[in-house]
Coordinates of C-alpha atoms in Angstrom, one line a residue:
X12 CA -29.1 -8.1 6.8
X13 CA -30.8 -4.5 6.8
X14 CA -29.0 -1.6 4.5
X15 CA -27.2 -4.5 2.7
X16 CA -23.8 -3.6 5.0
X17 CA -20.9 -6.2 3.6
X18 CA -19.0 -7.3 5.8
X19 CA -22.3 -7.7 8.0
X20 CA -22.3 -6.1 11.8
X21 CA -23.0 -8.1 14.6
X22 CA -25.8 -6.0 15.8
X23 CA -28.1 -4.0 14.0
X24 CA -31.4 -1.6 15.8
X25 CA -33.2 0.4 13.0
X26 CA -35.8 3.2 14.0
X27 CA -38.6 4.4 12.2
X28 CA -38.8 5.7 8.7
X29 CA -38.6 9.9 8.5
X30 CA -35.8 10.1 11.3
X31 CA -33.1 9.9 8.8
X32 CA -30.1 12.1 8.9
X33 CA -29.3 14.6 5.8
X34 CA -25.8 14.8 5.1
X35 CA -25.7 18.4 3.1
X36 CA -23.4 21.5 2.8
X37 CA -24.1 22.1 6.5
X38 CA -22.9 19.5 8.0
X39 CA -20.3 20.1 10.5
X40 CA -17.6 17.3 11.6
X41 CA -16.5 17.5 15.3
X42 CA -13.2 15.1 15.7
X43 CA -12.2 14.2 19.3
X44 CA -8.6 13.3 19.7
X45 CA -7.3 10.4 18.0
X46 CA -9.9 10.6 15.7
X47 CA -8.2 13.2 13.3
X48 CA -7.1 10.5 10.8
X49 CA -10.6 9.5 10.2
X50 CA -12.2 12.5 9.9
X51 CA -9.4 13.9 7.2
X52 CA -10.3 10.6 5.3
X53 CA -14.2 11.3 5.9
X54 CA -13.6 14.8 4.6
X55 CA -11.7 13.5 1.6
X56 CA -14.2 10.7 0.6
X57 CA -17.9 12.2 1.5
X58 CA -16.7 15.7 0.9
X59 CA -15.5 14.7 -2.5
X60 CA -18.8 12.6 -3.2
X61 CA -21.2 15.0 -2.1
X62 CA -19.3 18.4 -2.5
X63 CA -19.7 19.0 0.8
X64 CA -16.6 20.6 3.2
X65 CA -17.8 18.9 7.0
X66 CA -16.0 21.8 8.3
X67 CA -15.4 21.8 12.3
X68 CA -18.1 22.3 14.7
X69 CA -20.2 20.9 17.1
X70 CA -23.0 18.2 16.3
X71 CA -23.2 17.2 12.9
X72 CA -21.2 13.7 12.5
X73 CA -19.2 13.6 15.6
X74 CA -16.3 11.3 16.1
X75 CA -15.0 9.9 18.9
X76 CA -12.6 7.0 20.9
X77 CA -14.2 5.3 23.4
X78 CA -11.5 3.1 26.1
X79 CA -14.6 1.2 27.1
X80 CA -15.2 -0.5 23.7
X81 CA -12.5 -3.2 22.4
X82 CA -9.6 -2.6 19.9
X83 CA -11.3 -2.4 16.3
X84 CA -14.7 -2.5 17.8
X85 CA -17.2 0.8 17.1
X86 CA -20.7 1.8 17.7
X87 CA -22.4 3.9 15.2
X88 CA -25.6 6.0 16.0
X89 CA -27.5 8.0 12.9
X90 CA -30.6 10.0 14.3
X91 CA -32.0 13.0 12.9
X92 CA -29.9 15.6 14.0
X93 CA -26.4 13.8 14.5
X94 CA -24.4 10.8 13.8
X95 CA -21.7 9.6 16.5
X96 CA -19.1 7.0 15.6
X97 CA -17.3 5.9 18.8
X98 CA -14.2 3.4 18.6
X99 CA -12.6 1.5 21.0
X100 CA -9.5 2.9 19.5
X101 CA -8.5 5.3 16.1
X102 CA -9.0 2.0 14.0
X103 CA -12.8 0.9 15.3
X104 CA -13.6 5.0 14.5
X105 CA -12.3 4.4 11.0
X106 CA -14.0 1.2 10.4
X107 CA -17.3 3.0 11.8
X108 CA -16.7 5.6 9.1
X109 CA -16.6 2.7 6.3
X110 CA -19.8 1.8 7.5
X111 CA -20.7 5.1 7.2
X112 CA -19.9 5.6 3.9
X113 CA -22.2 2.4 2.8
X114 CA -25.2 3.9 4.5
X115 CA -24.8 6.8 1.9
X116 CA -25.3 5.1 -1.0
X117 CA -23.5 4.1 -3.9
X118 CA -22.5 7.7 -4.7
X119 CA -20.7 8.0 -1.4
X120 CA -18.3 5.8 -3.6
X121 CA -18.0 8.3 -6.4
X122 CA -15.1 11.2 -6.6
X123 CA -17.2 13.8 -7.6
X124 CA -20.6 14.7 -7.0
X125 CA -23.5 12.6 -8.8
X126 CA -27.4 13.0 -8.6
X127 CA -27.3 15.2 -6.0
X128 CA -25.3 17.4 -3.5
X129 CA -26.9 15.6 0.2
X130 CA -27.3 12.0 1.3
X131 CA -30.1 10.4 3.3
X132 CA -28.5 8.1 5.9
X133 CA -30.9 6.1 7.9
X134 CA -31.4 6.2 11.1
X135 CA -30.0 3.0 13.1
X136 CA -27.4 1.9 16.1
X137 CA -25.2 -0.6 15.2
X138 CA -22.3 -1.9 17.5
X139 CA -19.8 -3.9 16.0
X140 CA -16.4 -5.6 16.1
X141 CA -13.9 -8.2 14.2
X142 CA -13.7 -11.5 14.6
X143 CA -9.9 -11.8 13.9
X144 CA -7.0 -9.8 14.1
X145 CA -5.5 -10.3 11.2
X146 CA -7.6 -10.0 8.1
X147 CA -5.6 -9.9 4.8
X148 CA -5.0 -9.9 1.5
X149 CA -1.7 -11.1 -0.6
X150 CA -1.2 -9.1 -3.6
X151 CA 1.7 -11.0 -6.0
X152 CA 3.6 -8.1 -7.5
X153 CA 6.7 -9.6 -8.5
X154 CA 5.0 -12.3 -11.4
X155 CA 3.3 -9.1 -12.7
X156 CA 4.4 -5.4 -11.6
X157 CA 1.5 -3.6 -10.4
X158 CA 2.6 0.2 -10.2
X159 CA 2.5 2.2 -7.1
X160 CA -1.3 3.8 -8.1
X161 CA -2.3 0.2 -8.0
X162 CA -1.4 -0.7 -4.3
X163 CA -2.9 2.3 -3.5
X164 CA -5.6 1.7 -4.5
X165 CA -6.0 -1.7 -3.3
X166 CA -5.4 -0.3 0.0
X167 CA -8.2 1.5 -0.3
X168 CA -10.4 -1.4 -1.4
X169 CA -9.0 -3.2 1.4
X170 CA -10.4 -0.4 3.7
X171 CA -13.5 -0.3 2.3
X172 CA -13.8 -3.8 3.4
X173 CA -12.4 -3.2 6.9
X174 CA -9.3 -5.9 5.9
X175 CA -6.4 -4.5 7.7
X176 CA -3.3 -6.6 6.3
X177 CA -1.5 -6.4 3.2
X178 CA 0.7 -8.6 2.3
X179 CA 3.0 -7.4 -0.5
X180 CA 4.6 -10.5 -2.4
X181 CA 7.9 -8.2 -3.8
X182 CA 10.6 -10.5 -4.7
X183 CA 10.7 -14.0 -6.7
X184 CA 12.1 -15.7 -10.2
X185 CA 10.6 -13.4 -12.2
X186 CA 11.3 -9.9 -10.7
X187 CA 12.6 -8.2 -7.7
X188 CA 10.1 -5.2 -7.3
X189 CA 11.7 -3.0 -4.0
X190 CA 14.8 -0.4 -4.5
X191 CA 17.6 -1.5 -2.3
X192 CA 20.2 1.0 -2.5
X193 CA 23.5 -1.0 -1.8
X194 CA 22.8 -3.5 -4.0
X195 CA 21.4 -1.5 -7.1
X196 CA 21.5 -4.4 -9.5
X197 CA 18.7 -5.9 -7.7
X198 CA 16.7 -3.5 -9.6
X199 CA 19.0 -2.6 -12.5
X200 CA 18.8 -6.3 -13.3
X201 CA 16.5 -8.2 -11.5
X202 CA 13.4 -6.1 -11.8
X203 CA 13.2 -6.5 -15.6
X204 CA 12.5 -9.6 -17.8
X205 CA 12.8 -10.1 -21.6
X206 CA 9.4 -11.4 -21.9
X207 CA 6.7 -13.4 -20.4
X208 CA 4.8 -17.2 -20.7
X209 CA 1.2 -16.3 -21.5
X210 CA -0.7 -19.1 -19.4
X211 CA 0.4 -21.9 -17.6
X212 CA 1.8 -25.3 -18.3
X213 CA 0.8 -26.7 -21.7
X214 CA 0.4 -23.0 -22.8
X215 CA 2.8 -22.6 -26.4
X216 CA 1.7 -18.7 -26.0
X217 CA 4.5 -16.0 -25.1
X218 CA 4.9 -12.4 -25.2
X219 CA 8.2 -11.1 -26.1
X220 CA 7.9 -7.7 -24.8
X221 CA 10.4 -6.7 -21.7
X222 CA 8.4 -6.5 -18.4
X223 CA 9.1 -5.1 -15.1
X224 CA 9.2 -2.2 -12.5
X225 CA 9.9 -1.6 -9.2
X226 CA 9.2 1.0 -6.4
X227 CA 11.4 3.4 -5.3
X228 CA 12.1 3.6 -1.4
X229 CA 9.9 6.6 -1.8
X230 CA 7.3 4.6 -3.2
X231 CA 7.7 1.8 -0.6
X232 CA 7.8 5.1 2.2
X233 CA 4.6 6.2 0.6
X234 CA 2.5 3.1 0.7
X235 CA 3.5 2.4 3.9
X236 CA 2.0 6.1 5.4
X237 CA -0.9 5.3 3.0
X238 CA -1.9 2.0 4.7
X239 CA -1.4 3.9 8.3
X240 CA -3.8 6.2 7.5
X241 CA -6.1 3.6 6.9
X242 CA -5.3 1.2 9.7
X243 CA -3.7 -1.4 7.2
X244 CA -0.6 -2.9 8.2
X245 CA 2.2 -3.9 5.6
X246 CA 3.7 -7.0 5.5
X247 CA 6.7 -7.1 3.2
X248 CA 7.8 -10.2 1.4
X249 CA 11.5 -10.7 0.6
X250 CA 11.4 -14.8 -0.6
X251 CA 14.3 -17.0 0.6
X252 CA 16.0 -19.3 -0.1
X253 CA 13.7 -20.6 -3.0
X254 CA 12.0 -18.4 -5.7
X255 CA 15.4 -16.1 -5.7
X256 CA 16.4 -16.1 -9.5
X257 CA 15.7 -12.6 -10.0
X258 CA 18.2 -11.7 -7.1
X259 CA 20.6 -14.6 -8.5
X260 CA 20.8 -12.9 -11.9
X261 CA 21.2 -9.7 -10.6
X262 CA 24.3 -11.1 -8.3
X263 CA 25.5 -14.5 -9.6
X264 CA 27.6 -15.6 -6.6
X265 CA 24.1 -15.8 -4.3
X266 CA 23.8 -19.3 -6.3
X267 CA 25.3 -22.4 -6.1
X268 CA 28.3 -21.5 -8.2
X269 CA 29.8 -25.0 -7.5
X270 CA 26.7 -27.0 -9.1
X271 CA 25.5 -24.4 -12.1
X272 CA 27.3 -21.5 -13.7
X273 CA 25.0 -18.9 -12.0
X274 CA 26.2 -16.0 -14.7
X275 CA 24.0 -17.8 -17.4
X276 CA 20.7 -17.4 -15.3
X277 CA 18.5 -14.9 -16.6
X278 CA 15.3 -13.1 -15.0
X279 CA 13.3 -16.2 -15.3
X280 CA 10.5 -15.9 -17.9
X281 CA 8.3 -18.6 -17.1
X282 CA 6.2 -19.8 -14.6
X283 CA 6.5 -23.1 -11.8
X284 CA 9.1 -24.3 -8.9
X285 CA 12.7 -23.5 -10.0
X286 CA 15.7 -25.6 -8.9
X287 CA 17.9 -22.6 -8.6
X288 CA 18.5 -21.8 -4.9
X289 CA 20.1 -19.4 -2.9
X290 CA 23.3 -20.8 -1.4
X291 CA 23.4 -21.8 2.2
X292 CA 26.9 -19.3 2.5
X293 CA 28.1 -16.8 4.8
X294 CA 28.1 -14.5 2.2
X295 CA 24.5 -14.9 1.4
X296 CA 23.4 -14.7 4.8
X297 CA 25.1 -11.0 5.0
X298 CA 23.9 -10.0 1.5
X299 CA 20.1 -10.7 2.8
X300 CA 20.9 -9.1 6.1
X301 CA 22.0 -5.8 4.3
X302 CA 18.9 -6.2 1.8
X303 CA 16.7 -6.7 5.6
X304 CA 18.3 -3.8 7.1
X305 CA 17.0 -1.5 4.4
X306 CA 13.5 -3.4 4.3
X307 CA 13.1 -2.6 8.1
X308 CA 13.9 0.7 7.8
X309 CA 11.3 1.5 5.0
X310 CA 8.8 -0.8 6.9
X311 CA 8.5 0.8 10.6
X312 CA 7.8 -1.9 13.2
X313 CA 4.3 0.0 14.3
X314 CA 2.8 -0.4 11.0
X315 CA 4.8 -3.6 9.8
X316 CA 5.8 -5.9 12.7
X317 CA 6.0 -9.1 10.9
X318 CA 8.4 -9.5 8.0
X319 CA 7.7 -12.5 5.8
X320 CA 10.4 -14.5 4.1
X321 CA 8.6 -16.9 1.5
X322 CA 10.7 -20.2 2.6
X323 CA 8.3 -21.9 0.2
X324 CA 9.0 -24.4 -2.6
X325 CA 12.8 -24.5 -2.6
X326 CA 14.1 -27.5 -4.3
X327 CA 16.9 -29.1 -2.5
X328 CA 18.9 -30.9 -5.7
X329 CA 20.9 -28.3 -6.0
X330 CA 22.1 -28.6 -2.3
X331 CA 22.6 -32.1 -2.5
X332 CA 24.9 -31.6 -5.4
X333 CA 26.9 -28.7 -3.7
X334 CA 30.4 -29.5 -2.1
X335 CA 29.7 -26.3 -0.2
X336 CA 26.1 -27.2 0.8
X337 CA 27.2 -30.2 2.2
X338 CA 30.0 -29.1 3.9
X339 CA 27.8 -26.9 5.6
X340 CA 25.5 -29.6 6.6
X341 CA 28.2 -31.5 8.3
X342 CA 29.8 -28.2 9.8
X343 CA 26.4 -27.7 11.2
X344 CA 25.5 -31.0 12.6
X345 CA 22.7 -31.2 10.7
X346 CA 20.8 -34.4 9.2
X347 CA 19.7 -33.5 5.7
X348 CA 18.9 -30.6 3.2
X349 CA 15.6 -29.9 5.1
X350 CA 17.2 -28.8 8.6
X351 CA 19.6 -26.7 6.3
X352 CA 16.4 -24.7 5.3
X353 CA 15.8 -24.7 8.7
X354 CA 18.9 -23.5 9.7
X355 CA 18.5 -20.8 6.8
X356 CA 15.5 -19.7 8.1
X357 CA 16.3 -19.9 12.1
X358 CA 19.0 -17.6 11.5
X359 CA 16.8 -14.8 9.9
X360 CA 14.3 -15.7 12.5
X361 CA 17.2 -15.0 15.2
X362 CA 18.1 -11.9 13.4
X363 CA 14.6 -10.0 13.2
X364 CA 13.7 -10.8 16.6
X365 CA 17.1 -9.0 17.9
X366 CA 15.8 -5.9 16.2
X367 CA 12.1 -6.3 17.7
X368 CA 10.1 -7.9 14.2
X369 CA 9.0 -11.1 13.8
X370 CA 9.3 -13.4 11.3
X371 CA 6.8 -15.0 9.4
X372 CA 7.0 -17.7 6.5
X373 CA 4.6 -20.3 4.3
X374 CA 4.1 -23.6 5.9
X375 CA 7.5 -25.4 4.3
X376 CA 9.5 -23.4 7.3
X377 CA 8.3 -26.3 9.5
X378 CA 10.1 -28.6 7.8
X379 CA 13.2 -29.8 9.4
X380 CA 12.4 -27.8 12.6
X381 CA 11.0 -24.4 13.4
X382 CA 12.4 -21.4 15.2
X383 CA 10.5 -20.5 18.2
X384 CA 9.3 -17.5 17.7
X385 CA 8.1 -17.9 13.9
X386 CA 4.3 -17.5 12.9
X387 CA 3.3 -19.8 10.0
X388 CA 1.4 -19.0 6.8
X389 CA -0.7 -21.9 6.4
X390 CA -1.1 -22.3 2.4
X391 CA -0.8 -26.2 1.4
X392 CA -4.2 -26.4 3.5
X393 CA -5.1 -26.5 7.1
X394 CA -2.5 -29.2 8.5
X395 CA 0.4 -26.9 8.7
X396 CA -1.6 -24.4 10.5
X397 CA -2.7 -27.0 13.2
X398 CA 0.9 -28.4 13.2
X399 CA 2.6 -24.7 14.0
X400 CA -0.2 -24.2 16.6
X401 CA 0.1 -27.4 18.4
X402 CA 4.1 -27.0 18.7
X403 CA 2.8 -23.0 20.2
X404 CA 3.2 -21.0 17.0
X405 CA 0.7 -18.1 15.6
X406 CA -1.0 -18.9 12.4
X407 CA -2.2 -17.3 9.6
X408 CA -4.8 -19.7 7.3
X409 CA -4.7 -19.1 3.3
X410 CA -5.4 -22.6 2.2
X411 CA -5.2 -22.7 -1.3
X412 CA -8.4 -25.1 -1.1
X413 CA -10.3 -22.1 0.4
X414 CA -9.0 -18.5 -0.4
X415 CA -6.4 -18.7 -3.5
X416 CA -8.4 -16.0 -5.5
X417 CA -6.2 -16.7 -8.8
X418 CA -8.2 -20.3 -8.6
X419 CA -11.0 -19.9 -10.9
X420 CA -14.3 -19.0 -10.3
X421 CA -16.6 -21.0 -12.2
X422 CA -16.2 -24.5 -14.2
X423 CA -17.3 -22.9 -17.4
X424 CA -15.3 -22.5 -20.3
X425 CA -15.5 -18.8 -20.3
X426 CA -13.1 -18.5 -17.7
X427 CA -9.8 -16.3 -18.0
X428 CA -7.0 -18.7 -18.0
X429 CA -8.7 -20.9 -16.0
X430 CA -6.4 -22.2 -12.5
X431 CA -6.9 -24.8 -10.0
X432 CA -10.0 -25.8 -8.4
X433 CA -13.5 -23.9 -9.1
X434 CA -13.9 -21.5 -6.1
X435 CA -17.4 -19.5 -6.4
X436 CA -18.1 -16.6 -4.2
X437 CA -20.2 -19.0 -2.4
X438 CA -17.2 -21.4 -1.6
X439 CA -15.2 -18.2 -0.3
X440 CA -18.1 -17.4 2.1
X441 CA -18.4 -21.3 3.1
X442 CA -14.3 -20.9 4.1
X443 CA -13.7 -21.3 8.1
X444 CA -10.1 -20.0 9.1
X445 CA -10.4 -22.0 12.4
X446 CA -9.9 -25.5 11.5
X447 CA -12.5 -28.3 13.7
X448 CA -9.1 -30.0 15.1
X449 CA -7.8 -26.9 17.0
X450 CA -11.4 -25.7 17.5
X451 CA -12.0 -29.8 19.7
X452 CA -8.8 -28.7 21.5
X453 CA -10.1 -25.6 23.1
X454 CA -9.1 -21.6 23.3
X455 CA -5.3 -22.6 23.8
X456 CA -5.1 -23.4 20.4
X457 CA -7.8 -21.4 18.4
X458 CA -6.0 -18.4 20.0
X459 CA -3.2 -19.0 17.8
X460 CA -5.0 -18.6 14.6
X461 CA -4.3 -14.7 14.1
X462 CA -6.8 -14.6 11.7
X463 CA -6.9 -15.5 7.4
X464 CA -5.9 -14.0 4.2
X465 CA -6.9 -14.5 0.6
X466 CA -3.6 -15.1 -1.7
X467 CA -3.8 -13.4 -5.4
X468 CA -1.0 -14.9 -7.4
X469 CA -0.3 -12.7 -10.7
X470 CA 1.5 -15.5 -13.1
X471 CA -1.7 -15.4 -15.4
X472 CA -3.0 -11.7 -14.3
X473 CA -1.1 -8.9 -16.4
X474 CA -3.4 -6.2 -15.9
X475 CA -5.2 -4.4 -13.1
X476 CA -8.4 -5.1 -15.2
X477 CA -7.7 -9.2 -14.6
X478 CA -6.6 -8.7 -10.9
X479 CA -10.0 -6.9 -10.5
X480 CA -11.7 -9.9 -11.9
X481 CA -10.2 -12.5 -10.0
X482 CA -10.3 -10.6 -7.2
X483 CA -13.8 -9.7 -6.6
X484 CA -16.7 -10.3 -5.6
X485 CA -14.9 -13.2 -3.7
X486 CA -12.9 -10.5 -1.6
X487 CA -16.1 -9.1 0.0
X488 CA -17.3 -12.7 0.9
X489 CA -13.8 -13.1 2.4
X490 CA -14.3 -9.7 3.8
X491 CA -17.2 -11.1 5.9
X492 CA -15.7 -14.2 6.8
X493 CA -12.9 -12.8 8.7
X494 CA -15.0 -10.1 10.0
X495 CA -18.9 -11.0 11.4
X496 CA -19.4 -13.7 13.8
X497 CA -20.8 -16.1 11.1
X498 CA -22.1 -19.3 12.0
X499 CA -20.7 -23.0 11.0
X500 CA -19.7 -23.0 7.2
X501 CA -23.1 -25.2 6.2
X502 CA -25.4 -22.8 8.1
X503 CA -24.1 -19.7 6.6
X504 CA -26.8 -17.6 4.8
X505 CA -24.9 -17.4 1.4
X506 CA -28.3 -16.5 -0.2
X507 CA -28.9 -13.5 1.8
X508 CA -25.2 -12.4 1.2
X509 CA -25.7 -12.7 -2.4
X510 CA -28.7 -10.6 -2.3
X511 CA -26.6 -7.8 -0.1
X512 CA -24.0 -8.4 -3.1
X513 CA -26.6 -6.6 -5.4
X514 CA -26.1 -3.0 -4.1
X515 CA -21.9 -4.1 -3.0
X516 CA -21.5 -4.2 -6.6
X517 CA -23.4 -0.9 -7.3
X518 CA -20.7 0.0 -4.7
X519 CA -18.2 -1.4 -6.4
X520 CA -19.3 0.3 -10.2
X521 CA -19.0 3.5 -8.6
X522 CA -15.2 2.8 -7.2
X523 CA -14.5 1.3 -11.0
X524 CA -14.1 -2.1 -9.8
X525 CA -14.5 -4.5 -12.7
X526 CA -15.7 -7.3 -10.8
X527 CA -17.0 -10.6 -12.2
X528 CA -20.4 -10.7 -12.9
X529 CA -23.0 -13.1 -11.5
X530 CA -23.5 -14.0 -14.8
X531 CA -20.2 -15.0 -16.1
X532 CA -17.5 -12.7 -17.5
X533 CA -18.1 -9.9 -19.9
X534 CA -16.4 -10.6 -23.3
X535 CA -13.6 -8.5 -22.8
X536 CA -12.6 -10.4 -19.7
X537 CA -12.2 -13.5 -21.5
X538 CA -8.9 -15.2 -22.5
X539 CA -9.8 -18.1 -25.4
X540 CA -7.4 -20.2 -25.9
X541 CA -4.9 -19.5 -23.3
X542 CA -4.4 -22.6 -21.5
X543 CA -4.2 -22.9 -17.5
X544 CA -4.0 -25.3 -15.0
X545 CA -7.2 -27.2 -14.1
X546 CA -7.9 -29.1 -10.9
X547 CA -10.8 -31.0 -11.3
X548 CA -13.6 -31.9 -8.8
X549 CA -13.4 -30.6 -5.4
X550 CA -10.5 -29.8 -3.8
X551 CA -9.1 -32.0 -0.5
X552 CA -9.5 -30.6 2.7
X553 CA -6.1 -31.2 3.9

């Protein structure tokens, strides 16, 4: 791909050398209606990198919305006198500006001028549009809290790769990360744990430093507004009915009090699937309705039409032993505990639908029957997504066998806290979001695949440096998969992508991203002796 652009555009036509556009102190910026946000971003990004004002004026860089283009599509024309970006909507103009930044070279990714105050942009015509409307990244801030500035930084990194969904995993057994004013103990108690297991499974290491933190409501408003300026939707996740011990530690009445003394439950300090789940009572439903009322206020529908309610890994032992849960099963005429979970999820599907939102959950929400309007995050493989699409539900493909970025990147001994199967940059690049079973059944079902998402769980990632290492460069490969019009996985030119990554790593260096080097981790990126959870051999495609 000429100019080493990532993700690869659909169509690139280059002009003869010598027709470059020179960006300098005299370059003006002509922003048409609907492009004001991109103009602000360009003045901040290129203005900071090259020390230029990009003052309003005719010619120079021209931004326009062109209703003849599809949503998120753009056309970028660079000539010796003028740069024009036309987008099908404001988002398309913004994605075109991201490509323009890449054309300006690695210096365009710095915050102050280095090596001069002008840049030469090669003469080129680019026509581009995304393959999928959902191009997502999930960041788990519950297991290890990531301060607000980290989230804002990752929004910039998503934008640089034309990704448009940030899924924030805000609650779990190990921490509650969002301020809910009517329930202050969720953050007073639930946002803090006394220590943390280091590593997984057989690891005997323990860090006895208290860990925690949470986002105030103003922090959330800032994150959402920052994302909206970058045409990124934020999907909040409030996990129910499992993965809820932090909430139960704060409000013990939420748990199965007739089975266990819930007043003794702390915010969990270890990892794994946890038996302490929410009680299926009316008071629990009312509590979480109160939580979600505040969540909906913080995440407006135009930025966050979906609300994720988890629904995964909910052990049913306590419900089987609970007289209260069994009475509810009998009262509702349900067959078993799986249908009880389906009832629980269905309640919030109806509740969210009445308020103009859509519920999305992990593929376990299929068990016992799925609420009609719900969408599915298919994580255990393709099977859940295939079943959901056939049943008429929308799907986001995020199978752990392909796009769980907490899984190790290499089989060598130096990978830090190695988890799961080996998922290299090439493995991610060959991920196909639409499984063959759906493709063979026609467009009606393939349209149910909204897109795909790469997920990063942070049990073993206790620093931003560790998050960077696991995320990059694989997120760049994923970004090309969900944006570009690539051939079948076996036919994809990974060697060509890897060659383009040489230039892209220089961009990441300028941004301060501590990615995994091609030759393996730097000494400071290793975690010798910390036990992970290995899965050997190729992952099963299920």
